[in-house]
Structures are given as C-alpha cells and as structure tokens.
Amino acid sequence: MRVLLVEDDALLGDGLRAGLRQLGFQVDWVRDGLAAERELRAEPYAAAVLDLGLPGKDGLEVLAGLRAGGLTLPVLVLTARDAIPDRIRGLDLGADDYVAKPIDLHELGARLRALVRRAHGQTQERLSAQGVLLDPAARSVSRDGAPVMLSTREFDLLQLLMLQPGRVLSREQLEQQLYAWGQEVESNAIEVHVHHLRKKLGAELIQTMRGVGYVLMKDVPSGAPR
Ligand code: CA
C-alpha cells in the first residue's frame, strides 16, 4: 500500500522511507508542509505519516487544512518523545494515531497497517475471501490452508482488492494505489498480475468488469441464496 511520508529531517526521512519499504509499503517522501498538502490532494494514498515540525507550514496546520477540506485518509503523526500537548492537539485536529520519536519502525508499520485496515472497515487483522487468507503483517497468503507464493506486486494488488471487497477498481485507480513515484508502470501490468493471481488462487476470486475494472467478489454468507 502506498503511503506519503512527510519529514524534513533528511537522515530520519531517508531511514523511515527505507525501513517502510522493507516492511512492504510503497513510500513517497516530501519534506515540507506545502508539498504534503499538494500530494495528499492529488494522489490516493492509503495513509500519511506526518512530522509536526516542518518548514513552510507545520504539521498541525497541514492536518487541520486536510480535515477542513474533507480528506479522510488515516494520518499518523510523529511527535517528540515528551510532547504530550502536541499529541493531544494532533488527535484533536484529526490525527488517527501517533508514534513518538525515537521511532520504532515495527511499531510504526503495525500502526499503519491497523489504520488502513480500520479505514476500510475491516476488523480482522487478516483478510479472507473465498478460501484465500492474506496476512498483511507477515505478507503471506494461503488458499484453503496451503501457502501460496506471490510476487511483491501480486501481493500488493491482492491486498488492495481484499481491503475493498465488492468495490470495482479501475486499472488507473489500482496503478495509482500500487506504484510510488519513479516506479515505471508497464501498460498491461495490472492485467498480467490479475492473470497470475487467478492462476494461483482460482479464476473466480477476481472478476473483470469489462471496460470498468476489477472487483474481488465478497464471500456469500453460508445459508444465503446464491
Ligand atoms: Ca521536523
């Protein structure tokens, strides 16, 4: 899933970007508040990691502006260790969670996964549909209990679809949510990944809505008419 990192400290930003990438996030990084506002309005990020002390426009102002503008994406703020007033102010202004510096990368990753899950109305840590089980933290997938090996992109695409069962996503929407800046998108990449996912996980899981996009079929509750 694609996240925007907003951090002006070059060393910290670089380390967080690298670390979050290792955890499987696609990360775009900006270093000031105005750039953060611009990108968050332009791109469909799954979440934002927002430092509060920023040049140009500080993080709390950015946050207030986003919420006033109706943007609902999950925002996690980075605060100084002892800055409890900052945390409170951030939460009051619409932050969904915070992590204190010095930052524990694995805690940050877990909190981001939880925020994205909740933003999609998912209560379970692992996503399931049609006998397929996806574990976002372990980045593993199984089908009817048997492990299935997926490429990074196949996993990311499946996760996006499983977070939003029943919702049709266009190829363009999927590309925007899968690829960070500077990553080249081949014109038929999504079709190829869907093809591979069907081969590995069954033909029925992901349906093509011709001319519109792709949708992951919701589980039919047992006992309900099919
Ligand atoms: Ca800062």
PDB file of C-alpha atoms and ligand atoms in Angstrom:
ATOM      1  CA  MET A   1       0.000   0.000   0.000  1.00  0.00           C
ATOM      2  CA  ARG A   2       1.128   3.464  -0.877  1.00  0.00           C
ATOM      3  CA  VAL A   3       1.848   5.989   1.886  1.00  0.00           C
ATOM      4  CA  LEU A   4       3.096   9.570   1.938  1.00  0.00           C
ATOM      5  CA  LEU A   5       5.925  10.296   4.352  1.00  0.00           C
ATOM      6  CA  VAL A   6       6.256  13.954   5.420  1.00  0.00           C
ATOM      7  CA  GLU A   7       9.533  14.562   7.238  1.00  0.00           C
ATOM      8  CA  ASP A   8      12.008  17.420   6.850  1.00  0.00           C
ATOM      9  CA  ASP A   9      14.923  15.718   8.605  1.00  0.00           C
ATOM     10  CA  ALA A  10      16.953  14.170   5.776  1.00  0.00           C
ATOM     11  CA  LEU A  11      18.520  11.392   7.812  1.00  0.00           C
ATOM     12  CA  LEU A  12      15.321  10.381   9.556  1.00  0.00           C
ATOM     13  CA  GLY A  13      13.269  10.648   6.361  1.00  0.00           C
ATOM     14  CA  ASP A  14      15.695   8.527   4.415  1.00  0.00           C
ATOM     15  CA  GLY A  15      15.767   5.900   7.154  1.00  0.00           C
ATOM     16  CA  LEU A  16      11.992   5.791   7.502  1.00  0.00           C
ATOM     17  CA  ARG A  17      11.474   5.508   3.769  1.00  0.00           C
ATOM     18  CA  ALA A  18      13.936   2.636   3.505  1.00  0.00           C
ATOM     19  CA  GLY A  19      12.520   0.897   6.566  1.00  0.00           C
ATOM     20  CA  LEU A  20       8.885   1.211   5.491  1.00  0.00           C
ATOM     21  CA  ARG A  21       9.811  -0.107   2.052  1.00  0.00           C
ATOM     22  CA  GLN A  22      11.367  -3.133   3.681  1.00  0.00           C
ATOM     23  CA  LEU A  23       8.094  -3.702   5.505  1.00  0.00           C
ATOM     24  CA  GLY A  24       6.315  -3.727   2.134  1.00  0.00           C
ATOM     25  CA  PHE A  25       4.962  -0.174   1.921  1.00  0.00           C
ATOM     26  CA  GLN A  26       5.287   1.902  -1.227  1.00  0.00           C
ATOM     27  CA  VAL A  27       6.603   5.229   0.061  1.00  0.00           C
ATOM     28  CA  ASP A  28       6.651   8.729  -1.411  1.00  0.00           C
ATOM     29  CA  TRP A  29       8.587  11.253   0.671  1.00  0.00           C
ATOM     30  CA  VAL A  30       8.147  15.034   0.851  1.00  0.00           C
ATOM     31  CA  ARG A  31       9.971  17.416   3.196  1.00  0.00           C
ATOM     32  CA  ASP A  32       7.617  20.341   3.782  1.00  0.00           C
ATOM     33  CA  GLY A  33       4.015  21.055   4.603  1.00  0.00           C
ATOM     34  CA  LEU A  34       3.002  22.662   1.334  1.00  0.00           C
ATOM     35  CA  ALA A  35       4.276  19.716  -0.696  1.00  0.00           C
ATOM     36  CA  ALA A  36       2.421  17.391   1.671  1.00  0.00           C
ATOM     37  CA  GLU A  37      -0.865  19.225   1.094  1.00  0.00           C
ATOM     38  CA  ARG A  38      -0.387  19.202  -2.650  1.00  0.00           C
ATOM     39  CA  GLU A  39       0.393  15.474  -2.868  1.00  0.00           C
ATOM     40  CA  LEU A  40      -2.292  14.356  -0.451  1.00  0.00           C
ATOM     41  CA  ARG A  41      -4.905  16.160  -2.506  1.00  0.00           C
ATOM     42  CA  ALA A  42      -3.555  14.777  -5.786  1.00  0.00           C
ATOM     43  CA  GLU A  43      -2.823  11.113  -5.056  1.00  0.00           C
ATOM     44  CA  PRO A  44      -4.861   8.317  -3.457  1.00  0.00           C
ATOM     45  CA  TYR A  45      -2.572   7.427  -0.554  1.00  0.00           C
ATOM     46  CA  ALA A  46      -3.646   4.710   1.857  1.00  0.00           C
ATOM     47  CA  ALA A  47      -2.245   6.764   4.753  1.00  0.00           C
ATOM     48  CA  ALA A  48       0.137   9.589   5.663  1.00  0.00           C
ATOM     49  CA  VAL A  49       2.991   9.717   8.185  1.00  0.00           C
ATOM     50  CA  LEU A  50       3.236  13.355   9.204  1.00  0.00           C
ATOM     51  CA  ASP A  51       6.014  15.018  11.158  1.00  0.00           C
ATOM     52  CA  LEU A  52       4.749  18.028  13.124  1.00  0.00           C
ATOM     53  CA  GLY A  53       7.762  20.357  12.972  1.00  0.00           C
ATOM     54  CA  LEU A  54       8.005  21.206   9.273  1.00  0.00           C
ATOM     55  CA  PRO A  55       9.251  24.209   7.290  1.00  0.00           C
ATOM     56  CA  GLY A  56       6.730  26.335   5.400  1.00  0.00           C
ATOM     57  CA  LYS A  57       3.607  25.046   7.074  1.00  0.00           C
ATOM     58  CA  ASP A  58       3.787  22.939  10.202  1.00  0.00           C
ATOM     59  CA  GLY A  59       2.231  19.524  10.516  1.00  0.00           C
ATOM     60  CA  LEU A  60      -0.694  20.604  12.680  1.00  0.00           C
ATOM     61  CA  GLU A  61      -1.674  23.262  10.117  1.00  0.00           C
ATOM     62  CA  VAL A  62      -1.413  20.729   7.320  1.00  0.00           C
ATOM     63  CA  LEU A  63      -3.584  18.314   9.267  1.00  0.00           C
ATOM     64  CA  ALA A  64      -6.223  20.930  10.072  1.00  0.00           C
ATOM     65  CA  GLY A  65      -6.326  22.006   6.424  1.00  0.00           C
ATOM     66  CA  LEU A  66      -6.754  18.447   5.167  1.00  0.00           C
ATOM     67  CA  ARG A  67      -9.602  17.679   7.530  1.00  0.00           C
ATOM     68  CA  ALA A  68     -11.295  21.017   6.793  1.00  0.00           C
ATOM     69  CA  GLY A  69     -11.063  20.088   3.117  1.00  0.00           C
ATOM     70  CA  GLY A  70     -12.817  16.780   3.747  1.00  0.00           C
ATOM     71  CA  LEU A  71      -9.856  14.441   3.281  1.00  0.00           C
ATOM     72  CA  THR A  72     -10.425  11.370   5.431  1.00  0.00           C
ATOM     73  CA  LEU A  73      -7.302   9.291   4.853  1.00  0.00           C
ATOM     74  CA  PRO A  74      -5.643   7.945   8.013  1.00  0.00           C
ATOM     75  CA  VAL A  75      -2.921  10.261   9.334  1.00  0.00           C
ATOM     76  CA  LEU A  76      -0.287   9.149  11.822  1.00  0.00           C
ATOM     77  CA  VAL A  77       1.732  11.981  13.389  1.00  0.00           C
ATOM     78  CA  LEU A  78       5.341  11.805  14.533  1.00  0.00           C
ATOM     79  CA  THR A  79       5.902  13.649  17.796  1.00  0.00           C
ATOM     80  CA  ALA A  80       8.803  14.398  20.095  1.00  0.00           C
ATOM     81  CA  ARG A  81       9.075  11.971  22.979  1.00  0.00           C
ATOM     82  CA  ASP A  82       7.845  14.299  25.708  1.00  0.00           C
ATOM     83  CA  ALA A  83       5.488  16.443  23.651  1.00  0.00           C
ATOM     84  CA  ILE A  84       2.178  15.314  25.102  1.00  0.00           C
ATOM     85  CA  PRO A  85       0.433  18.624  24.212  1.00  0.00           C
ATOM     86  CA  ASP A  86       1.432  18.041  20.559  1.00  0.00           C
ATOM     87  CA  ARG A  87      -0.107  14.587  20.624  1.00  0.00           C
ATOM     88  CA  ILE A  88      -3.329  15.860  22.125  1.00  0.00           C
ATOM     89  CA  ARG A  89      -3.514  18.739  19.682  1.00  0.00           C
ATOM     90  CA  GLY A  90      -2.812  16.382  16.797  1.00  0.00           C
ATOM     91  CA  LEU A  91      -5.509  13.935  17.830  1.00  0.00           C
ATOM     92  CA  ASP A  92      -7.978  16.782  18.353  1.00  0.00           C
ATOM     93  CA  LEU A  93      -7.210  18.125  14.881  1.00  0.00           C
ATOM     94  CA  GLY A  94      -7.953  14.790  13.238  1.00  0.00           C
ATOM     95  CA  ALA A  95      -4.855  12.627  13.516  1.00  0.00           C
ATOM     96  CA  ASP A  96      -5.727   8.955  13.840  1.00  0.00           C
ATOM     97  CA  ASP A  97      -2.672   7.871  15.792  1.00  0.00           C
ATOM     98  CA  TYR A  98       0.842   8.955  16.714  1.00  0.00           C
ATOM     99  CA  VAL A  99       4.294   7.477  17.225  1.00  0.00           C
ATOM    100  CA  ALA A 100       6.841   9.202  19.448  1.00  0.00           C
ATOM    101  CA  LYS A 101      10.464   9.739  18.464  1.00  0.00           C
ATOM    102  CA  PRO A 102      12.789   7.881  18.573  1.00  0.00           C
ATOM    103  CA  ILE A 103      10.645   5.854  16.221  1.00  0.00           C
ATOM    104  CA  ASP A 104      10.392   2.099  16.396  1.00  0.00           C
ATOM    105  CA  LEU A 105       9.956   1.059  12.785  1.00  0.00           C
ATOM    106  CA  HIS A 106       7.995  -2.094  13.507  1.00  0.00           C
ATOM    107  CA  GLU A 107       5.591  -0.214  15.744  1.00  0.00           C
ATOM    108  CA  LEU A 108       5.127   2.390  13.013  1.00  0.00           C
ATOM    109  CA  GLY A 109       4.442  -0.339  10.456  1.00  0.00           C
ATOM    110  CA  ALA A 110       1.941  -2.118  12.702  1.00  0.00           C
ATOM    111  CA  ARG A 111       0.107   1.106  13.490  1.00  0.00           C
ATOM    112  CA  LEU A 112      -0.092   1.999   9.799  1.00  0.00           C
ATOM    113  CA  ARG A 113      -1.485  -1.418   8.915  1.00  0.00           C
ATOM    114  CA  ALA A 114      -4.092  -1.086  11.658  1.00  0.00           C
ATOM    115  CA  LEU A 115      -5.116   2.393  10.488  1.00  0.00           C
ATOM    116  CA  VAL A 116      -5.514   1.304   6.870  1.00  0.00           C
ATOM    117  CA  ARG A 117      -7.467  -1.778   7.904  1.00  0.00           C
ATOM    118  CA  ARG A 118      -9.869   0.245  10.030  1.00  0.00           C
ATOM    119  CA  ALA A 119     -10.228   2.908   7.331  1.00  0.00           C
ATOM    120  CA  HIS A 120     -11.624   0.156   5.101  1.00  0.00           C
ATOM    121  CA  GLY A 121     -13.984  -1.114   7.764  1.00  0.00           C
ATOM    122  CA  GLN A 122     -12.003  -4.321   8.295  1.00  0.00           C
ATOM    123  CA  THR A 123     -11.979  -5.552  11.856  1.00  0.00           C
ATOM    124  CA  GLN A 124      -9.824  -8.642  11.388  1.00  0.00           C
ATOM    125  CA  GLU A 125      -6.060  -8.459  11.203  1.00  0.00           C
ATOM    126  CA  ARG A 126      -6.026 -10.999   8.375  1.00  0.00           C
ATOM    127  CA  LEU A 127      -8.162 -10.595   5.283  1.00  0.00           C
ATOM    128  CA  SER A 128     -10.140 -13.513   3.930  1.00  0.00           C
ATOM    129  CA  ALA A 129     -12.331 -14.236   0.911  1.00  0.00           C
ATOM    130  CA  GLN A 130     -13.284 -17.405  -0.925  1.00  0.00           C
ATOM    131  CA  GLY A 131     -10.853 -19.599   0.993  1.00  0.00           C
ATOM    132  CA  VAL A 132      -7.979 -17.165   0.454  1.00  0.00           C
ATOM    133  CA  LEU A 133      -6.342 -15.794   3.596  1.00  0.00           C
ATOM    134  CA  LEU A 134      -3.969 -12.795   3.448  1.00  0.00           C
ATOM    135  CA  ASP A 135      -1.798 -11.752   6.399  1.00  0.00           C
ATOM    136  CA  PRO A 136      -0.654  -8.131   5.899  1.00  0.00           C
ATOM    137  CA  ALA A 137       1.954  -8.241   8.682  1.00  0.00           C
ATOM    138  CA  ALA A 138       3.605 -11.477   7.582  1.00  0.00           C
ATOM    139  CA  ARG A 139       2.951 -10.663   3.919  1.00  0.00           C
ATOM    140  CA  SER A 140       1.799 -14.230   3.392  1.00  0.00           C
ATOM    141  CA  VAL A 141      -1.132 -15.742   1.516  1.00  0.00           C
ATOM    142  CA  SER A 142      -2.754 -19.141   1.705  1.00  0.00           C
ATOM    143  CA  ARG A 143      -5.528 -20.827  -0.218  1.00  0.00           C
ATOM    144  CA  ASP A 144      -7.595 -23.470   1.583  1.00  0.00           C
ATOM    145  CA  GLY A 145      -4.830 -23.637   4.169  1.00  0.00           C
ATOM    146  CA  ALA A 146      -1.965 -24.167   1.717  1.00  0.00           C
ATOM    147  CA  PRO A 147       0.682 -21.435   1.362  1.00  0.00           C
ATOM    148  CA  VAL A 148       0.768 -19.627  -1.986  1.00  0.00           C
ATOM    149  CA  MET A 149       3.847 -17.751  -3.198  1.00  0.00           C
ATOM    150  CA  LEU A 150       3.111 -14.346  -4.712  1.00  0.00           C
ATOM    151  CA  SER A 151       5.398 -11.674  -6.142  1.00  0.00           C
ATOM    152  CA  THR A 152       5.522  -8.342  -4.299  1.00  0.00           C
ATOM    153  CA  ARG A 153       3.204  -6.697  -6.818  1.00  0.00           C
ATOM    154  CA  GLU A 154       0.796  -9.613  -6.855  1.00  0.00           C
ATOM    155  CA  PHE A 155       0.599  -9.463  -3.061  1.00  0.00           C
ATOM    156  CA  ASP A 156       0.068  -5.685  -3.056  1.00  0.00           C
ATOM    157  CA  LEU A 157      -2.644  -5.910  -5.703  1.00  0.00           C
ATOM    158  CA  LEU A 158      -4.441  -8.731  -3.901  1.00  0.00           C
ATOM    159  CA  GLN A 159      -4.275  -6.802  -0.630  1.00  0.00           C
ATOM    160  CA  LEU A 160      -5.810  -3.707  -2.251  1.00  0.00           C
ATOM    161  CA  LEU A 161      -8.671  -5.750  -3.662  1.00  0.00           C
ATOM    162  CA  MET A 162      -9.231  -7.709  -0.440  1.00  0.00           C
ATOM    163  CA  LEU A 163      -9.380  -4.493   1.593  1.00  0.00           C
ATOM    164  CA  GLN A 164     -12.301  -3.378  -0.585  1.00  0.00           C
ATOM    165  CA  PRO A 165     -14.358  -6.463  -1.477  1.00  0.00           C
ATOM    166  CA  GLY A 166     -17.277  -5.795  -3.774  1.00  0.00           C
ATOM    167  CA  ARG A 167     -15.862  -2.484  -4.958  1.00  0.00           C
ATOM    168  CA  VAL A 168     -14.917  -2.117  -8.608  1.00  0.00           C
ATOM    169  CA  LEU A 169     -11.484  -0.531  -9.026  1.00  0.00           C
ATOM    170  CA  SER A 170     -10.328   0.725 -12.411  1.00  0.00           C
ATOM    171  CA  ARG A 171      -6.924  -0.115 -13.781  1.00  0.00           C
ATOM    172  CA  GLU A 172      -5.903   3.505 -13.273  1.00  0.00           C
ATOM    173  CA  GLN A 173      -7.050   3.523  -9.631  1.00  0.00           C
ATOM    174  CA  LEU A 174      -5.135   0.323  -8.963  1.00  0.00           C
ATOM    175  CA  GLU A 175      -1.991   1.708 -10.588  1.00  0.00           C
ATOM    176  CA  GLN A 176      -2.209   4.889  -8.529  1.00  0.00           C
ATOM    177  CA  GLN A 177      -2.542   2.898  -5.324  1.00  0.00           C
ATOM    178  CA  LEU A 178       0.221   0.421  -6.172  1.00  0.00           C
ATOM    179  CA  TYR A 179       3.102   2.456  -7.537  1.00  0.00           C
ATOM    180  CA  ALA A 180       5.230   5.076  -5.812  1.00  0.00           C
ATOM    181  CA  TRP A 181       6.977   7.907  -7.668  1.00  0.00           C
ATOM    182  CA  GLY A 182       9.631   6.862 -10.096  1.00  0.00           C
ATOM    183  CA  GLN A 183       8.345   3.316 -10.466  1.00  0.00           C
ATOM    184  CA  GLU A 184       7.631   2.511 -14.073  1.00  0.00           C
ATOM    185  CA  VAL A 185       4.187   1.066 -14.781  1.00  0.00           C
ATOM    186  CA  GLU A 186       4.063  -1.131 -17.857  1.00  0.00           C
ATOM    187  CA  SER A 187       0.858  -0.611 -19.771  1.00  0.00           C
ATOM    188  CA  ASN A 188      -0.554  -4.097 -19.175  1.00  0.00           C
ATOM    189  CA  ALA A 189       0.964  -4.689 -15.729  1.00  0.00           C
ATOM    190  CA  ILE A 190      -2.330  -4.917 -13.851  1.00  0.00           C
ATOM    191  CA  GLU A 191      -3.819  -7.372 -16.364  1.00  0.00           C
ATOM    192  CA  VAL A 192      -0.729  -9.572 -16.061  1.00  0.00           C
ATOM    193  CA  HIS A 193      -0.826  -9.547 -12.246  1.00  0.00           C
ATOM    194  CA  VAL A 194      -4.548 -10.378 -12.230  1.00  0.00           C
ATOM    195  CA  HIS A 195      -3.890 -13.238 -14.645  1.00  0.00           C
ATOM    196  CA  HIS A 196      -1.239 -14.655 -12.303  1.00  0.00           C
ATOM    197  CA  LEU A 197      -3.436 -14.211  -9.239  1.00  0.00           C
ATOM    198  CA  ARG A 198      -6.249 -16.139 -10.932  1.00  0.00           C
ATOM    199  CA  LYS A 199      -3.897 -18.951 -11.844  1.00  0.00           C
ATOM    200  CA  LYS A 200      -2.635 -19.205  -8.272  1.00  0.00           C
ATOM    201  CA  LEU A 201      -5.841 -18.501  -6.346  1.00  0.00           C
ATOM    202  CA  GLY A 202      -8.685 -19.600  -8.591  1.00  0.00           C
ATOM    203  CA  ALA A 203     -10.468 -17.997 -11.522  1.00  0.00           C
ATOM    204  CA  GLU A 204     -13.467 -16.830  -9.520  1.00  0.00           C
ATOM    205  CA  LEU A 205     -11.800 -14.634  -6.910  1.00  0.00           C
ATOM    206  CA  ILE A 206     -11.224 -11.550  -9.053  1.00  0.00           C
ATOM    207  CA  GLN A 207     -13.820 -10.633 -11.639  1.00  0.00           C
ATOM    208  CA  THR A 208     -13.293  -8.362 -14.624  1.00  0.00           C
ATOM    209  CA  MET A 209     -15.960  -5.743 -15.183  1.00  0.00           C
ATOM    210  CA  ARG A 210     -15.409  -5.107 -18.852  1.00  0.00           C
ATOM    211  CA  GLY A 211     -14.424  -1.520 -19.581  1.00  0.00           C
ATOM    212  CA  VAL A 212     -14.641  -0.609 -15.889  1.00  0.00           C
ATOM    213  CA  GLY A 213     -12.103  -2.514 -13.829  1.00  0.00           C
ATOM    214  CA  TYR A 214     -11.682  -5.353 -11.381  1.00  0.00           C
ATOM    215  CA  VAL A 215     -13.568  -6.459  -8.303  1.00  0.00           C
ATOM    216  CA  LEU A 216     -12.895  -9.049  -5.648  1.00  0.00           C
ATOM    217  CA  MET A 217     -16.052 -10.985  -5.001  1.00  0.00           C
ATOM    218  CA  LYS A 218     -17.432 -10.829  -1.473  1.00  0.00           C
ATOM    219  CA  ASP A 219     -17.952 -14.028   0.441  1.00  0.00           C
ATOM    220  CA  VAL A 220     -21.550 -15.179   0.252  1.00  0.00           C
ATOM    221  CA  PRO A 221     -22.709 -15.847   3.835  1.00  0.00           C
ATOM    222  CA  SER A 222     -23.407 -19.559   4.299  1.00  0.00           C
ATOM    223  CA  GLY A 223     -27.123 -20.272   4.054  1.00  0.00           C
ATOM    224  CA  ALA A 224     -27.833 -17.216   1.922  1.00  0.00           C
ATOM    225  CA  PRO A 225     -29.318 -17.786  -1.545  1.00  0.00           C
ATOM    226  CA  ARG A 226     -26.620 -17.754  -4.206  1.00  0.00           C
TER     227      ARG A 226
HETATM  228 CA    CA B   1      10.802  18.028  11.799  1.00  0.00          CA
END
